[in-house]
Each structure stands twice: as C-alpha cells, then as structure tokens.
Coordinates of C-alpha atoms in Angstrom, one line a residue:
M1 CA -88.0 190.7 85.1
G2 CA -85.6 193.7 85.3
L3 CA -85.7 197.3 84.2
G4 CA -86.9 196.4 80.7
M5 CA -90.1 194.9 82.0
S6 CA -90.7 197.5 84.7
T7 CA -91.0 200.2 82.0
C8 CA -94.1 198.4 80.7
T9 CA -96.1 200.0 83.5
K10 CA -95.5 203.5 82.1
L11 CA -97.4 203.4 78.8
L12 CA -98.9 206.6 77.5
F13 CA -99.3 206.0 73.7
D14 CA -102.0 206.5 71.0
H15 CA -105.3 204.7 71.9
D16 CA -106.4 204.4 68.3
L17 CA -107.4 200.8 67.5
D18 CA -107.9 201.0 63.8
Y19 CA -104.5 199.5 63.0
L20 CA -105.5 196.3 64.9
H21 CA -107.8 195.1 62.2
D22 CA -107.1 193.1 59.2
G23 CA -105.3 194.9 56.4
C24 CA -103.9 197.6 58.7
Q25 CA -101.0 195.8 60.3
G26 CA -98.5 197.8 58.5
D27 CA -99.4 200.8 60.6
G28 CA -99.3 198.7 63.7
A29 CA -95.8 197.6 62.9
A30 CA -94.7 201.2 62.6
R31 CA -96.3 202.0 66.0
Q32 CA -94.6 199.0 67.6
A33 CA -91.3 200.9 67.8
A34 CA -92.9 203.3 70.3
G35 CA -92.9 200.5 72.9
P36 CA -95.2 197.9 74.5
Q37 CA -99.0 198.2 74.0
L38 CA -99.9 196.2 77.2
A39 CA -97.9 195.2 80.3
L40 CA -99.2 192.1 82.0
K41 CA -98.5 190.3 85.3
V42 CA -99.3 186.6 85.5
A43 CA -101.5 186.0 88.6
Y44 CA -103.2 182.6 88.0
A45 CA -101.5 179.6 86.4
P46 CA -102.5 176.3 88.0
T47 CA -101.8 174.0 85.0
E48 CA -98.8 171.8 85.5
D49 CA -96.8 170.1 82.8
S50 CA -98.3 166.8 81.8
L51 CA -99.0 164.6 78.8
G52 CA -102.3 166.5 78.3
A53 CA -100.9 170.0 78.3
K54 CA -98.4 171.9 76.2
L55 CA -95.7 173.4 78.4
S56 CA -96.4 177.1 79.1
P57 CA -93.4 179.5 79.5
F58 CA -95.4 181.7 81.9
A59 CA -95.5 181.3 85.7
V60 CA -97.2 183.3 88.5
G61 CA -95.3 186.5 89.1
D62 CA -94.0 186.9 85.6
E63 CA -94.3 190.2 83.9
V64 CA -94.6 190.3 80.2
A65 CA -95.0 192.9 77.5
V66 CA -97.4 192.7 74.6
M67 CA -95.5 194.4 71.8
Q68 CA -98.1 194.0 69.0
L69 CA -101.8 193.1 68.7
S70 CA -103.5 192.0 65.4
R71 CA -106.5 190.2 64.2
V72 CA -106.2 186.8 62.6
K73 CA -108.9 185.9 60.1
G74 CA -108.3 182.2 60.7
W75 CA -109.2 182.6 64.4
E76 CA -112.8 183.7 63.7
P77 CA -114.2 180.3 64.9
L78 CA -113.1 181.2 68.4
G79 CA -116.1 183.5 68.7
W80 CA -118.7 181.1 67.2
R81 CA -119.6 179.6 70.6
Q82 CA -120.9 182.8 72.0
E83 CA -122.5 183.8 68.7
R84 CA -124.3 180.5 68.2
C85 CA -125.5 180.5 71.8
A86 CA -127.0 184.0 71.5
K87 CA -128.7 183.1 68.2
Q88 CA -130.0 179.8 69.7
R89 CA -131.6 181.4 72.7
A90 CA -133.2 184.1 70.5
A91 CA -134.7 181.5 68.3
L92 CA -136.0 179.0 70.8
D93 CA -138.7 179.3 73.4
S94 CA -138.0 176.2 75.5
A95 CA -134.8 176.1 77.4
S96 CA -135.0 172.3 77.7
S97 CA -134.3 172.0 74.0
L98 CA -131.1 174.0 74.0
A99 CA -127.8 172.3 73.2
W100 CA -125.8 175.1 74.7
P101 CA -126.1 175.7 78.4
D102 CA -126.3 178.9 80.4
G103 CA -123.3 180.5 82.0
P104 CA -120.6 183.1 81.1
R105 CA -118.4 180.6 79.2
F106 CA -121.2 180.7 76.6
S107 CA -122.9 184.0 77.0
S108 CA -120.1 186.5 77.7
A109 CA -118.7 187.9 74.4
Q110 CA -115.0 187.7 74.0
R111 CA -112.4 189.3 71.8
F112 CA -109.4 187.3 70.6
W113 CA -106.2 189.0 69.6
S114 CA -103.0 187.7 68.2
A115 CA -100.3 189.0 70.5
K116 CA -96.6 189.2 70.0
V117 CA -95.4 188.9 73.6
M118 CA -91.9 189.6 75.0
A119 CA -90.9 187.8 78.2
S120 CA -87.8 186.9 80.2
D121 CA -85.9 183.9 78.9
G122 CA -84.8 183.1 82.5
Q123 CA -81.1 183.9 81.6
G124 CA -81.1 187.6 81.7
G125 CA -82.4 188.1 78.2
F126 CA -85.8 188.2 76.5
E127 CA -87.7 185.9 74.1
D128 CA -90.8 186.4 71.9
H129 CA -93.9 184.2 72.0
L130 CA -96.9 184.2 69.7
C131 CA -100.0 184.2 71.9
L132 CA -103.7 184.4 72.0
L133 CA -104.9 187.3 74.1
Q134 CA -108.5 186.8 75.3
V135 CA -110.4 189.8 76.6
G136 CA -114.0 190.2 77.7
V137 CA -115.9 192.6 75.5
S138 CA -117.7 194.0 78.6
A139 CA -115.7 195.6 81.3
K140 CA -117.5 193.5 83.9
D141 CA -116.0 190.4 82.3
R142 CA -112.4 191.7 82.7
S143 CA -112.1 190.6 86.3
M144 CA -109.9 187.8 87.6
E145 CA -113.2 186.0 88.7
S146 CA -114.3 186.0 85.1
V147 CA -110.9 184.9 83.8
K148 CA -110.3 182.0 86.2
P149 CA -113.1 179.8 84.7
I150 CA -111.3 180.0 81.3
V151 CA -108.1 178.8 82.9
D152 CA -109.8 176.2 85.1
D153 CA -111.7 174.7 82.1
A154 CA -108.4 174.3 80.2
N155 CA -106.7 172.9 83.3
D156 CA -109.4 170.3 83.9
V157 CA -109.6 169.3 80.3
A158 CA -105.8 168.9 80.2
S159 CA -106.1 166.5 83.2
Y160 CA -108.6 164.4 81.3
A161 CA -106.4 164.6 78.2
H162 CA -103.4 163.2 80.2
R163 CA -105.4 160.1 81.1
F164 CA -106.8 159.8 77.6
N165 CA -103.3 160.0 76.2
M166 CA -102.1 157.3 78.5
Q167 CA -105.0 155.1 77.4
T168 CA -104.2 155.8 73.8
A169 CA -100.5 155.0 74.3
R170 CA -101.5 151.6 75.7
V171 CA -103.7 150.9 72.7
C172 CA -100.8 151.9 70.4
G173 CA -98.3 149.7 72.4
A174 CA -96.3 152.8 73.5
E175 CA -96.6 152.5 77.2
D176 CA -92.9 153.0 77.7
E177 CA -92.9 156.2 75.5
P178 CA -96.5 157.6 75.8
S179 CA -95.4 160.9 74.3
E180 CA -94.6 159.1 71.1
A181 CA -98.3 158.1 70.6
P182 CA -100.8 160.5 69.0
G183 CA -102.6 162.5 71.6
V184 CA -104.8 165.4 72.6
R185 CA -103.0 168.3 74.3
V186 CA -104.3 171.6 75.6
C187 CA -102.7 175.0 75.3
P188 CA -103.0 176.2 78.9
P189 CA -104.0 179.9 79.4
V190 CA -102.8 182.0 82.3
G191 CA -104.8 184.7 84.1
C192 CA -103.0 188.1 84.0
F193 CA -103.6 191.5 85.5
V194 CA -103.0 194.5 83.3
L195 CA -100.3 196.7 84.7
G196 CA -100.2 199.3 82.0
S197 CA -102.0 199.9 78.7
S198 CA -101.7 202.2 75.7
L199 CA -105.0 200.7 74.4
A200 CA -107.8 201.7 76.7
D201 CA -110.4 200.1 74.5
V202 CA -108.7 196.7 74.8
A203 CA -108.0 196.6 78.5
Q204 CA -107.1 199.0 81.2
P205 CA -104.8 198.8 84.3
G206 CA -106.3 196.6 87.0
E207 CA -108.4 194.6 84.6
A208 CA -107.7 190.9 83.9
V209 CA -107.2 189.0 80.7
A210 CA -106.3 185.4 79.6
L211 CA -103.0 184.8 77.7
T212 CA -102.3 181.5 75.9
V213 CA -99.3 180.6 73.8
Y214 CA -100.9 179.7 70.4
P215 CA -98.6 179.9 67.3
A216 CA -101.1 178.5 64.7
S217 CA -102.7 180.9 62.2
V218 CA -106.0 178.8 62.1
V219 CA -108.5 177.4 64.5
K220 CA -110.5 174.4 63.4
K221 CA -113.6 173.1 65.1
F222 CA -113.3 169.3 66.0
V223 CA -116.4 168.9 68.2
F224 CA -118.8 171.7 68.2
E225 CA -122.3 171.3 66.6
G226 CA -122.1 167.8 65.2
A227 CA -121.6 168.7 61.6
E228 CA -117.8 168.9 61.7
D229 CA -115.5 166.6 59.7
F230 CA -115.0 163.4 61.7
V231 CA -111.5 163.4 63.3
E232 CA -111.1 160.4 65.5
L233 CA -108.8 161.6 68.2
P234 CA -110.9 164.6 69.4
Q235 CA -114.1 162.6 68.9
A236 CA -112.8 159.7 71.0
F237 CA -111.6 162.2 73.6
F238 CA -115.1 163.7 73.9
H239 CA -116.5 160.2 74.4
Y240 CA -113.7 159.3 76.9
V241 CA -114.5 162.3 79.2
A242 CA -118.3 161.4 79.3
W243 CA -117.5 157.7 79.8
T244 CA -114.8 158.1 82.5
S245 CA -116.9 160.7 84.5
G246 CA -120.0 158.5 84.4
G247 CA -121.8 161.0 82.3
K248 CA -121.3 163.8 84.9
E249 CA -119.0 165.9 82.7
Q250 CA -118.6 166.6 79.0
V251 CA -116.0 168.5 77.0
A252 CA -117.5 171.1 74.6
D253 CA -116.2 173.2 71.8
L254 CA -113.1 171.2 71.1
Q255 CA -111.1 173.5 68.7
G256 CA -107.5 174.1 67.7
F257 CA -105.2 172.6 65.1
Q258 CA -103.4 169.4 64.2
D259 CA -99.7 169.1 64.0
D260 CA -97.8 166.1 62.6
Q261 CA -98.9 163.9 65.6
D262 CA -101.3 165.6 68.0
V263 CA -104.5 167.5 68.2
I264 CA -103.8 170.8 70.0
L265 CA -106.8 172.4 71.8
V266 CA -107.4 176.0 72.7
D267 CA -110.1 177.5 74.9
P268 CA -112.1 174.2 75.6
V269 CA -115.1 174.1 77.9
L270 CA -115.9 171.5 80.5
L271 CA -119.6 171.0 81.2
R272 CA -120.3 169.9 84.7
A273 CA -123.5 168.3 85.8
P274 CA -125.3 170.5 88.4
K275 CA -125.4 169.1 91.9
P276 CA -128.8 167.6 92.7
S277 CA -131.2 169.8 94.7
I278 CA -133.5 168.7 97.5
G279 CA -136.3 168.8 95.0
D280 CA -134.4 166.4 92.7
L281 CA -133.9 164.0 95.5
I282 CA -137.5 164.1 96.6
G283 CA -138.6 163.6 93.0
T284 CA -136.4 160.5 92.7
L285 CA -137.8 159.0 95.9
A286 CA -141.4 159.7 94.8
S287 CA -140.8 157.9 91.5
G288 CA -139.4 154.9 93.2
G289 CA -136.0 155.5 91.6
N290 CA -137.3 154.6 88.2
S291 CA -136.4 157.8 86.4
G292 CA -133.8 156.0 84.3
E293 CA -136.2 153.3 83.0
Q294 CA -136.9 152.8 79.3
G295 CA -139.4 155.3 78.1
A296 CA -138.0 158.2 80.1
Q297 CA -137.1 161.4 78.2
P298 CA -133.4 161.6 77.4
S299 CA -131.5 164.1 79.4
I300 CA -129.9 167.2 77.9
E301 CA -126.6 165.5 78.4
Q302 CA -127.7 162.6 76.3
H303 CA -129.0 165.0 73.6
R304 CA -125.7 166.8 73.5
F305 CA -123.8 163.5 73.3
D306 CA -125.9 162.2 70.4
L307 CA -125.6 165.6 68.6
W308 CA -121.9 166.2 69.1
H309 CA -120.6 162.6 68.9
P310 CA -122.8 160.9 66.2
K311 CA -120.5 157.9 65.8
C312 CA -117.6 156.1 67.3
G313 CA -114.2 154.9 65.9
Q314 CA -111.9 152.2 67.1
L315 CA -110.4 154.3 69.9
C316 CA -113.8 154.6 71.5
R317 CA -114.3 150.8 71.5
A318 CA -110.8 150.4 73.0
F319 CA -111.9 151.9 76.4
D320 CA -115.7 151.3 76.2
P321 CA -116.1 147.8 74.6
Q322 CA -119.2 146.7 76.5
R323 CA -121.6 149.0 74.8
R324 CA -124.6 146.7 75.2
S325 CA -124.6 146.8 78.9
A326 CA -126.9 149.2 80.8
H327 CA -124.0 150.7 82.6
A328 CA -122.1 151.5 79.3
R329 CA -125.3 153.0 77.8
R330 CA -125.8 155.1 80.8
A331 CA -122.2 156.3 80.9
C332 CA -122.0 156.9 77.2
G333 CA -125.4 158.5 76.9
L334 CA -125.9 157.0 73.4
S335 CA -128.4 154.7 71.9
L336 CA -126.6 151.6 70.5
P337 CA -127.3 152.1 66.8
S338 CA -126.0 155.7 66.8
C339 CA -122.7 154.6 68.4
G340 CA -121.5 152.4 65.6
V341 CA -122.7 149.1 67.1
G342 CA -124.7 146.6 65.2
G343 CA -123.5 147.7 61.8
A344 CA -124.3 151.4 62.2

C-alpha cells in the first residue's frame, strides 16, 4: 500500500467522539485534515465475486485508512435486531415462543458507522469508498472470532442469492444474461484488524471490526418481523432458502436498499438448524418416527416462516409449484392457506 498507508499506524489524535454524532459533522470535517482516524488491515475476506454478491474492492492483506466517521440517521434499522431480541427475551418467559434465536448475531450489541475509507486503487494511487463500519459495543466482541460470523453469514447468504438469481433469470427468460434479470445481491463485509486508532472509544489496535462497502443513506427492512411492506424479490428469496435447504436453514433480517433493478442486502443472518443430539435421535425412535404427523406442534422454524413470510408471490410458485405435497409443505414450513394457495 506504500508509505501513505503505513503512516496510518501512527495515529495520536484527539479521542473526543462528540463530533461523530448527527448534527456535529462540521467539526468532524475540520478534524479530518489532521489525518486518518483508523488504520485497518483486511484479514478475512472469503466472499468471491458471483451473481449473488456485489464486488468488494478489498482483499486479504490490504491496508485501508478510515478518514472520517459519522452517524447516518437512515441506518438506525441496522440495530433493531439486537434491540428487538433483548426486549423480546425480557418480556417472555418461555424460550419456545421466541421468534429470535439465541447467539451473538442477535444478542451482541453493535455500533454502525458511516466510514469514508481511502484505499489503494491498484495503480499507485488512492480511491475513496463509502463504507459501513460495524463494531461490537463490548470489547469482547471486537475479536476476529466475533467478526467472522458476520462475514460468514453474508458469504453463505450470497451463495444462496447466486442460485436464486439464476433461478429468477430462467423465469424471466434471461438465462444467457442472468445479470440483466432482477436479483438479490449481498454487500460482502471483510474482517479487519485495527492497526492504529485515534478513537479509542470506537476501536483500539489489535481489535477486529467488519467493513462493508455500502453507499446508500438508508436501510430498509424487507424481511424482519412480518409487518414489512411486501416486496416480492426478498420475500421469494427468503422462501427459496428455506425450500432449497429442506427447511434446515433460513435467512433472517433481510435489509438494505433497492436500486433500479436489484435488492441489495447488508448484514443478513443465516439461521442454521442445530445438529440433532443423541437425545433427539432416541426420542424419534421412541415415537416410532411419527413426530411429523398431523397434530404435532409446529417447530420454531415453521413459526418463523409463517411470521416472516405470510404470503407468496409468483416467484415463489416458480420454484415450489407442488405446494399440496407433503414434501413441499415440510420444506416450506407453511400451512397451505397462508401461502397463497386455494384463494388465500
């Protein structure tokens, strides 16, 4: 990255964070002239270019400089997942009735900053990127072990999005030019170590953060709690992941923005079914394998599916037309009337 980037590791500036909040960016702009506020080195970037991912300019080994941090009011929905999860657990006594699962992707509070990032352009110069800097509120959540699940979720969701987009292209008759068909694409984050920092209350050297190119000034919830405005592409994508995984995985908290053609996702979550324990296997044998018969209590996965995907559109029916079969019902996790079949 050259001498310009190496100087990012020698940052000894004012640690005051007041100018990072809304209404105080004028002061921040004045301070920017002093130099970078954070110096980062990309250490984890597994997502490859595909039809399901936006191309990231960052690769493992790159050193980048965060020149300016600010709050974006339109990004407030990024923190709703953790807020709702905490309120839900405080209000309910029975864990079996929870829509949100356990785990740090739901319980670990995060801060989301808009970051003006300077990086090499690969030709001896520099270029600017508007990014989302995601930092754990607690210092224990600023390790690479905590950041990797953020990156891995986006990587796995992008893999599903690639297959979904190929499916959608076939439906639209655009097999030869699948990128021309409307699709779902994920902004891939990278995991970075902090090399230097003038903002100790944001992150300190040795800690890890997630960095995502995200130029939009708003974040919209597409699939979150079930009360969102119905947008067919992300709703069909949610259904597709549950269907193609046989109900073993679900995408959650689909959020981002829409451009002229695509739905662009940021910080999605992939819910993975827990591996069966010995007790589960014994219980299945003891019941004679009849746990899935009519009258059995719906699983939490079915509950989430019904709640987050209350109806289907034409794109859903394109890949899951046999909704009356037991297999389709099991994979979809929906009762027939709630999925738009039979006049619903």
